[in-house]
Amino acid sequence: MGRVAYVNGRYLPHRHATVHIEDRGYQFADGIYEVVTVSGGRFVDEIGHLERLDRSLRELEMDAPMSRAAMRVIMREVVRRNKVRDGIVYLQITRGVAPRDHAFPATPTRPALVMTAKSMSMAGGAARAADGIKAITAPDIRWDRCDIKSVALLPNCLAKQAAREAGAYEALLVDADGMITEGSSTNAWMVDEDGNLVTRQADNNILNGITRLALNALAERDGVRIVERGFSVDEAKRARELFITSSSSFVMPVVQLDDSVIGNGKPGSVASRLREIYSAYMTGENREAAAGVGV
Ligand code: PDD
């Protein structure tokens, strides 16, 4: 049996799952989304993701299509129907269908909800993490509200494509002051020259990653203090270690940034240890450690 998608109240074969041509998500990118990891058949940080989803909705004055409880039932059903044990669930909510007009529809529309699930090979990610990945830098040409998980991802797509064309896995986005904000679909971290674990403060220029939040709590429990501050491209290139985090990459060491080799060109001990800790967290071994992380 093939993949199944949930679209506005119906479970449909993935290849026949469509939305209306005047859906505001399609026409204006007027929508938000979440990507939730499934590990061993369980969601990782489900509540954190749903809280961030609610926050994105609030910030865009968009209504939730249904209660959180109902959404959680559908998440489970999508995972079940797609037989996903390890993978991701994708949730997208748009403002709905209305005649094309930039302003919000005068008569409130029914928000559109789409959910899909797909299996993901954990082995592929583990192999990539063992070698470490290459990243490039790219100008951050996004808007001022990158804290909202909006589907308006064109600048992110352009940066990721530039990375692909350079034979790299990720593009780290750089603001006008030469500071790294985050990756095109990940948060950026480094171990600086003095050995401090550093990640940018969660302001409106980055998405406050759920993986970032969980790792914050897990690292602290492991006795590692995190310094939240911005860091420049120059500093990143001189760092002992560089890595990225997200719900699909987990903790991924970066061993080359543009033409600069990071550290000794191999994944560093801090990133490797944090990946181990995070993997244990995903499979439930120390899940309570980061429980209750807010967004
Ligand atoms: N990306 N920053 C950006 C711009 C992102 O798109 C993401 C997630 C993150 C990390 O957030 P989290 O830890 O909550 O996954 C940071 C998802 C995985 C995606 O777009 O596929």
Coordinates of N, CA, C and O and ligand atoms in Angstrom, one line a residue, residues 33-35 49 52 142 149 153 156 182-187 207-212 245-248, ligand 1:
Y33 N 4.1 25.7 9.4 CA 4.3 24.2 9.4 C 5.1 23.8 10.6 O 5.7 24.6 11.3
E34 N 5.1 22.5 10.8 CA 6.0 21.8 11.8 C 6.5 20.5 11.2 O 5.8 19.9 10.4
V35 N 7.7 20.1 11.6 CA 8.3 18.8 11.3 C 8.6 18.1 12.6 O 9.3 18.6 13.4
H49 N 6.7 21.0 19.8 CA 6.3 21.4 18.4 C 4.9 22.0 18.3 O 4.7 22.9 17.6
R52 N 4.9 25.5 19.6 CA 5.5 26.4 18.6 C 4.5 26.6 17.5 O 4.4 27.7 16.9
R142 N 16.4 36.8 4.3 CA 15.0 36.6 4.7 C 14.4 37.8 5.4 O 15.1 38.8 5.6
K149 N 7.5 29.9 12.1 CA 7.8 28.8 11.2 C 6.8 28.8 10.0 O 5.9 28.0 9.9
L153 N 9.5 29.9 2.4 CA 10.9 29.4 2.5 C 11.8 29.7 1.3 O 12.8 29.0 1.2
N156 N 15.4 30.3 1.9 CA 16.0 29.1 2.5 C 16.3 28.1 1.3 O 17.3 27.5 1.3
E182 N 21.6 31.3 11.3 CA 21.3 29.9 11.4 C 21.5 29.2 10.0 O 21.9 29.9 9.1
G183 N 21.2 27.9 10.0 CA 21.3 27.2 8.7 C 20.0 27.4 7.9 O 19.0 28.0 8.4
S184 N 20.0 27.0 6.6 CA 18.8 27.2 5.8 C 17.6 26.4 6.4 O 16.5 26.8 6.2
S185 N 17.9 25.3 7.0 CA 16.9 24.5 7.7 C 17.3 23.9 9.0 O 16.9 22.9 9.5
T186 N 18.3 24.6 9.7 CA 18.9 24.1 10.9 C 19.4 25.3 11.8 O 19.5 26.4 11.3
N187 N 19.6 25.0 13.0 CA 20.3 26.0 13.9 C 21.8 25.7 13.9 O 22.2 24.5 13.7
L207 N 14.8 30.7 13.9 CA 13.8 29.9 14.4 C 14.3 29.2 15.6 O 15.4 28.7 15.6
N208 N 13.5 29.3 16.7 CA 14.0 28.7 18.0 C 13.7 27.2 17.9 O 12.6 26.7 18.2
G209 N 14.7 26.5 17.4 CA 14.5 25.0 17.1 C 14.1 24.3 18.4 O 14.6 24.5 19.5
I210 N 13.3 23.3 18.1 CA 12.9 22.4 19.2 C 14.0 21.5 19.6 O 14.3 21.2 20.8
T211 N 14.8 21.1 18.6 CA 16.0 20.4 18.9 C 17.0 21.2 19.7 O 17.7 20.7 20.6
R212 N 17.1 22.5 19.3 CA 18.0 23.4 20.0 C 17.6 23.5 21.5 O 18.5 23.5 22.4
T245 N 21.8 21.7 14.1 CA 20.8 20.8 14.7 C 19.4 21.1 14.1 O 19.1 22.2 13.6
S246 N 18.6 20.0 14.0 CA 17.2 20.1 13.5 C 16.5 18.8 13.8 O 17.2 17.8 14.1
S247 N 15.2 18.8 13.6 CA 14.4 17.6 13.8 C 14.7 16.5 12.7 O 14.3 15.4 12.9
S248 N 15.4 16.8 11.7 CA 15.7 15.8 10.7 C 17.2 15.4 10.7 O 17.6 14.3 10.3
Ligands
PDD1 N1 13.6 22.8 9.7 N2 16.0 26.9 11.5 C1 15.2 26.7 10.4 C2 15.2 27.8 9.4 C3 14.5 25.5 10.2 O1 13.8 25.4 9.1 C4 14.6 24.5 11.2 C5 13.8 23.2 11.0 C6 15.4 24.7 12.3 C7 15.5 23.7 13.4 O2 14.3 23.6 14.1 P1 13.8 22.2 14.8 O3 14.9 21.8 15.7 O4 12.6 22.5 15.6 O5 13.6 21.2 13.7 C8 16.0 25.9 12.5 C9 12.8 21.7 9.4 C10 13.3 20.4 9.9 C11 12.4 21.7 8.0 O6 12.1 22.7 7.5 O7 12.3 20.6 7.4

